[in-house]
Structure formats: C-alpha cells, structure tokens
Coordinates of C-alpha atoms and ligand atoms in Angstrom, one line a residue:
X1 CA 76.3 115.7 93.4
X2 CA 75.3 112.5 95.0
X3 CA 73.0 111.3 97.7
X4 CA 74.4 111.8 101.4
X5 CA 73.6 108.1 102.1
X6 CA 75.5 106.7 99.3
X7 CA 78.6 109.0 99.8
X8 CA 78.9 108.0 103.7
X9 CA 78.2 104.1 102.4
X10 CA 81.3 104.8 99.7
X11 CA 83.0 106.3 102.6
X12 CA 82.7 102.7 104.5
X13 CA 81.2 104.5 107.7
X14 CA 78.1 102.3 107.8
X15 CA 75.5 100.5 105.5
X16 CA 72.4 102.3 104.0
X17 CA 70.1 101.1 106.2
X18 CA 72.1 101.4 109.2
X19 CA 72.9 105.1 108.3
X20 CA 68.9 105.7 108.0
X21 CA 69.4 106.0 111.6
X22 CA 72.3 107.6 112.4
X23 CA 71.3 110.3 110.1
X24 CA 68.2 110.0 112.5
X25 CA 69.4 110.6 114.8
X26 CA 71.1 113.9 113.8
X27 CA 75.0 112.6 113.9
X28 CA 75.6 113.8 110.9
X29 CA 76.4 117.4 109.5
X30 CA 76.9 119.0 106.2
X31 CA 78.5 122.3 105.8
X32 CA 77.7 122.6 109.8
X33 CA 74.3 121.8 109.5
X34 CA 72.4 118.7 110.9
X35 CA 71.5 116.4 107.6
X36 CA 67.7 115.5 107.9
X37 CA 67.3 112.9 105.7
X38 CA 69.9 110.8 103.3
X39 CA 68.0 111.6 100.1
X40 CA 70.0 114.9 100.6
X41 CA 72.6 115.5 98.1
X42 CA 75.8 116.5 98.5
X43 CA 78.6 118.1 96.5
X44 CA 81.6 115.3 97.8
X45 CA 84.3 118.0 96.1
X46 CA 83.0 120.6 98.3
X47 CA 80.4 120.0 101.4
X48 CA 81.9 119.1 104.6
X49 CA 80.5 116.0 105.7
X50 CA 80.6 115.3 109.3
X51 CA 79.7 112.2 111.4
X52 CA 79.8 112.3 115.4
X53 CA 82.0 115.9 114.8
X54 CA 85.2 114.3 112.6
X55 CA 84.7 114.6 108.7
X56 CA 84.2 112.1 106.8
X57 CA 86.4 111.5 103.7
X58 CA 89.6 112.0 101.7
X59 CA 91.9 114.3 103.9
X60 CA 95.5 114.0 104.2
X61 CA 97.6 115.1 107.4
X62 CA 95.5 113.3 109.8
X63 CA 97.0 112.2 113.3
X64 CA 95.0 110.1 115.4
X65 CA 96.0 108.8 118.6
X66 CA 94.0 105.2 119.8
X67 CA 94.1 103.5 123.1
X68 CA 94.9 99.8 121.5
X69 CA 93.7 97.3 124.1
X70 CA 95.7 94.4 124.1
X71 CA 94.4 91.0 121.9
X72 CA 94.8 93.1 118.4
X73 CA 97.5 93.0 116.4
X74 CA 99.4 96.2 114.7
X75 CA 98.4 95.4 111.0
X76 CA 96.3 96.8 108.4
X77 CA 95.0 93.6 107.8
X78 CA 95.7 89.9 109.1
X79 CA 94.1 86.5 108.2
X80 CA 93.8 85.1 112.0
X81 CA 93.8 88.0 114.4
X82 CA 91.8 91.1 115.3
X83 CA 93.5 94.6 113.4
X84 CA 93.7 97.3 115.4
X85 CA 92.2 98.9 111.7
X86 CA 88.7 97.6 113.9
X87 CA 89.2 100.3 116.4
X88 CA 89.1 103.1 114.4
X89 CA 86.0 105.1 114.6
X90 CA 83.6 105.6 111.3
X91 CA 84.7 108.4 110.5
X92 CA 88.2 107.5 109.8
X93 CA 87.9 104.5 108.2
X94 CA 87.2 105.6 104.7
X95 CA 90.9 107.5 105.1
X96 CA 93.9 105.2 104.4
X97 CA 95.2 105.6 107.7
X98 CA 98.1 103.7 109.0
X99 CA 99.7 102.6 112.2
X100 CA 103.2 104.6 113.0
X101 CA 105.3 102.0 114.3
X102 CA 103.6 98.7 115.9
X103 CA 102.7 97.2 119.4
X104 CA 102.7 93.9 120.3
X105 CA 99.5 91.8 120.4
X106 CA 99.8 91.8 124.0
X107 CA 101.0 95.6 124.4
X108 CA 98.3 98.8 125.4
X109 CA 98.4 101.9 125.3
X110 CA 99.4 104.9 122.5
X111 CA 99.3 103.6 118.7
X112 CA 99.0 106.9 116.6
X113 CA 97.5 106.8 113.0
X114 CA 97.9 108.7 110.3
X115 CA 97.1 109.2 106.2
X116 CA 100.2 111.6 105.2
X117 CA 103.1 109.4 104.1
X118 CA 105.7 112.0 104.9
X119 CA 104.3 112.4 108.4
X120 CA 104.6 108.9 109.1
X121 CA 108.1 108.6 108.1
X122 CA 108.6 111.5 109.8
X123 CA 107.6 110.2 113.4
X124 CA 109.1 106.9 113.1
X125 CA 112.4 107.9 111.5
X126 CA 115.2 106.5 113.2
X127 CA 117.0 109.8 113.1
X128 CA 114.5 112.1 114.6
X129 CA 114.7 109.9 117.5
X130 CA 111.1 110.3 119.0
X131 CA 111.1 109.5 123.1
X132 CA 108.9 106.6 123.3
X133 CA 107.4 106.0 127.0
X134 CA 106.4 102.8 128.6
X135 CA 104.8 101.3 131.5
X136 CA 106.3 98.0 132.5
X137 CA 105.5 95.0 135.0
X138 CA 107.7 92.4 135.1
X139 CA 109.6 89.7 137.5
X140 CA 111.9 91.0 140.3
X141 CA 112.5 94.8 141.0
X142 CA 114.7 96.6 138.7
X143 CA 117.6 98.4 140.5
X144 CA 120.4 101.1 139.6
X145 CA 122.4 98.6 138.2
X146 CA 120.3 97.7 135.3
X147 CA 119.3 101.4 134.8
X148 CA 123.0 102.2 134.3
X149 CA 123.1 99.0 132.0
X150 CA 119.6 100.8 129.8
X151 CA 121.8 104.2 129.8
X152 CA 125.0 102.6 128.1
X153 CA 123.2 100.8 125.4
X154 CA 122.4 97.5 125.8
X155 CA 123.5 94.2 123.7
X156 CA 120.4 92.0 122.7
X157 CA 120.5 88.2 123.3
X158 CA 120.5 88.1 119.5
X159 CA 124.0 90.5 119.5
X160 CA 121.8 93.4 118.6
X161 CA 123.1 96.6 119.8
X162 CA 120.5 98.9 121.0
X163 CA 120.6 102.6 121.6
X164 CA 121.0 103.9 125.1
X165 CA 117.7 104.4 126.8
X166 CA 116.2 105.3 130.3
X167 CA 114.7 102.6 133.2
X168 CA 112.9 104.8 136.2
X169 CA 112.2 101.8 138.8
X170 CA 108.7 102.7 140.1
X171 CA 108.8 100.2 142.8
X172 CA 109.0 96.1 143.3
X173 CA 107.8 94.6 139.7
X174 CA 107.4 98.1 137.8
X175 CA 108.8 100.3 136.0
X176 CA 109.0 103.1 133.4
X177 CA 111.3 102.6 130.5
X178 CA 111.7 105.3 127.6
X179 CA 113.0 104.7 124.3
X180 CA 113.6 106.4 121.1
X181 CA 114.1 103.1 118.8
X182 CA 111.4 100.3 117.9
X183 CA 113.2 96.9 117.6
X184 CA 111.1 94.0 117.6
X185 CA 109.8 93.4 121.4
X186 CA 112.2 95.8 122.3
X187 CA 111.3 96.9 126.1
X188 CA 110.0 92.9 126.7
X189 CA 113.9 91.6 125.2
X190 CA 116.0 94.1 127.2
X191 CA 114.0 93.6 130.6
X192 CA 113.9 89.8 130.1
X193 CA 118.2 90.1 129.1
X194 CA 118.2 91.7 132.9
X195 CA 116.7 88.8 134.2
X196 CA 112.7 90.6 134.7
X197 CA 110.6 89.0 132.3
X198 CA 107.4 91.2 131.6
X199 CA 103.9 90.2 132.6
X200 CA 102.6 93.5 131.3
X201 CA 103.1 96.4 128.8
X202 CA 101.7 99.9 128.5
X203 CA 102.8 102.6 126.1
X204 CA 101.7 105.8 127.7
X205 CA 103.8 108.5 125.5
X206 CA 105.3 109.0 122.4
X207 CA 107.3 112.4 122.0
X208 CA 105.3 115.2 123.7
X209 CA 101.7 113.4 123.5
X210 CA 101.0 111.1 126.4
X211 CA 98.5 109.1 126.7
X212 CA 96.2 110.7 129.5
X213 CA 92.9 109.9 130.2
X214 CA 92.0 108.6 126.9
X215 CA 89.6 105.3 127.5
X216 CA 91.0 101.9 126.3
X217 CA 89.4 101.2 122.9
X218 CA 88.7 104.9 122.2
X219 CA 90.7 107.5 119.9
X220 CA 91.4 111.3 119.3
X221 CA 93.0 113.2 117.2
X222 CA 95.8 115.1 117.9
X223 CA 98.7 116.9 116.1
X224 CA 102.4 117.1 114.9
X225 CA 103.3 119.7 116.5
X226 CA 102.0 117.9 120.0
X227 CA 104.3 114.6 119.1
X228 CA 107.3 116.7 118.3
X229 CA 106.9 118.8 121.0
X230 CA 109.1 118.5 124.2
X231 CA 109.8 115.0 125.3
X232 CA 108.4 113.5 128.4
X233 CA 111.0 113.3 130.9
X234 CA 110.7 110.0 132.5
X235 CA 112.3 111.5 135.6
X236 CA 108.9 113.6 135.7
X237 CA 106.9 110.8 134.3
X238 CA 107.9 109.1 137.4
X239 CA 107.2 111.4 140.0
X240 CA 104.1 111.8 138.2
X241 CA 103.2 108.2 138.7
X242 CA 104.0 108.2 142.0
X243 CA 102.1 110.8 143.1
X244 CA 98.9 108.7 141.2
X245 CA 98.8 111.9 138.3
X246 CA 97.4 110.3 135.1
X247 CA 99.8 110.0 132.2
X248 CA 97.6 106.7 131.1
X249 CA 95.9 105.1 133.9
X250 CA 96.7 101.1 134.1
Ligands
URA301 N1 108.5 96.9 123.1 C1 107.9 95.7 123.2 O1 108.4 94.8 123.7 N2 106.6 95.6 122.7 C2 105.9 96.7 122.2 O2 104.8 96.5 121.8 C3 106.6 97.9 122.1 C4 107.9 98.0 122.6

C-alpha cells in the first residue's frame, strides 16, 4: 500500500503539489470512486487508479491515436526539438508508449501510440501492408497521368522502388494519396518526383481508423481491431471530401 499522491507522482502524471489539486478537484478515481484526498492509500497491485477517466499505470495493449500538430518531431526523446512524447495526456505518460511509424516535423494528423511490442510491429509490418491515408497540398494540379504513374510503383529520385499506391486529385493543388509503406518523406518525394512539391501534409487514416473529428493536439484511444479493420477506400475518401464530410478537418 502506498499513498495515492505518491503513486500518481511515481506514475509521472503530475507533482505532489500539483496533484493536491487535481485530486481536488475530483479528477481522480480509485476502484470507481472519486479519491478525496491524497493521504488515501492505495493497493498499486490491485486498485484501479483513474485520472480524467483513463487509468493510470502499467498496462500493456494500449492504442492511442494523437492528433500531432506539426513543429514536433516523431521521437521518444530529442536534444533540440519538441517530442510528440509532450502530447500525450497524464495519464499515459507513466506507460512506455511508443510512436508506430513516424511523421515528419512538418506533417499533422494520425500518429497512433502504443505499449505492446508485438502490436507495434504488428501495425507497421511491411507485410501486413496497412492503407495509410493522406491529405496533400502541393504545386500544380495532379492529373491521371501521375495517378497511373502512383498505381505502377514509382522509382524514387534516389532509385528506390516504391510499392504501387493510390493519388485521388481533389482539385487544383490537392490531393489524397494512400499508401501502405513508410519510406522516409515518402508522399513529399513521390509528389515532388511528379513535379508538385508539397506545401502541406495531413495524415487522416491509417487502416480502418480515420482521423475524424479529433482536435489538433488532443488524443483517444482506440483499438486493433478498428486499425485492422476494413481499409479506407480513397475512392470514398474522396467523395467524402468533396462533399465537406469529416475524415480529419484541415
Ligand atoms: N510521407 C511524408 O512525406 N511525410 C510523412 O510524415 C509521412 C509520409
């Protein structure tokens, strides 16, 4: 048994002091009940501690889907730059999340998170091949031509061979692009080797979870099963889009 306070300071959800008044304020639960005080002890092998609804420490299996702003890079750690690690809420940070794949500094949208090992290699394995959706605007207007050149697999400026993906034109200087690889800067490289290099980059779905409403900065958990569920079809992402229905709002 330990104090409640010292187990959530352990946990690296807040200081002491600063937890006087989130406890306070009745954020936090054990066992489903709202924790008065954090003199309260706690049994850490067996209460269920909860802060703003998510539970607060060692749990494997957990997948949580962040809207990354752009400005922080994909790193658990990094001597110069702002981690996405920053983003996540309390609650999560005591877990040893982890980003699945990366975004660019620069790049939005869907970064998922997780603490299972297996699950992460699972998502980003090259040979589940996971749909990956992006949002795109870039120089000139992308036409049939270079969707055809997306389909058959494009060649890198480096002589890297990519696999074949999708382009959906959305209109002059946008477009959807779906792929189920992660090279390096992969959607800026094959836009710029067509000639359209991007001025902005949104990832709005990754397998079957798109990224909705979800506020930039903000995160929510979500499942397996939701990300290995059907792909979105960037033909239907597309009408989507231009009918103005939300699949991650720009
Ligand atoms: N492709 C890119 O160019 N950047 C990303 O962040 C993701 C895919």
């Amino acid at each position: 048994m330990q104090r409640l306070d010292k187990y959530l300071s352990e946990a690296g959800v807040a200081s002491r002091r600063e937890l006087k008044a989130i406890i306070r304020a009745g954020r936090v639960q054990v066992n489903g009940r709202t924790a008065k005080a954090g003199e309260e002890k706690v049994d850490e092998t067996s209460d269920e501690i909860r802060l703003d609804g998510a539970v607060v420490g060692r749990r494997r299996g957990v997948l949580l889907m962040l809207h990354k702003p752009a400005g922080y890079v994909t790193s658990t750690d990094d001597p110069r730059d702002k981690t996405v690690m920053e983003l996540l809420p309390p609650a999560y940070r005591a877990l040893e999340l982890k980003p699945v794949g990366r975004l660019d500094k620069d790049t939005e949208g869907l970064l998922l998170f997780t603490d299972d090992g297996e699950m992460l290699h699972r998502l980003i394995s090259p040979r589940r091949h996971v749909w990956k959706l992006y949002y795109a605007c870039h120089a000139g207007t992308a036409s049939e031509a270079d969707a055809e050149a997306f389909k058959s697999g494009m060649t890198l400026e480096n002589g890297e061979k990519c696999l074949p993906a999708q382009l959906a034109p959305l209109g002059p200087g946008e477009s959807l692009v779906a792929l189920r690889e992660g090279k390096y800067h992969q959607v800026r490289r094959m836009l710029a080797a067509r000639g359209m290099p991007v001025t902005y980059l949104k990832r709005v779905g990754f397998g079957g979870l798109t990224l909705g409403n979800l506020p930039r900065g903000q995160a929510q958990e979500v499942t397996e099963a939701q990300v290995l569920g059907p792909p979105c079809d960037i033909a239907q992402a597309r009408s989507h889009w231009v009918l103005g229905a939300s699949i991650g709002d720009v």
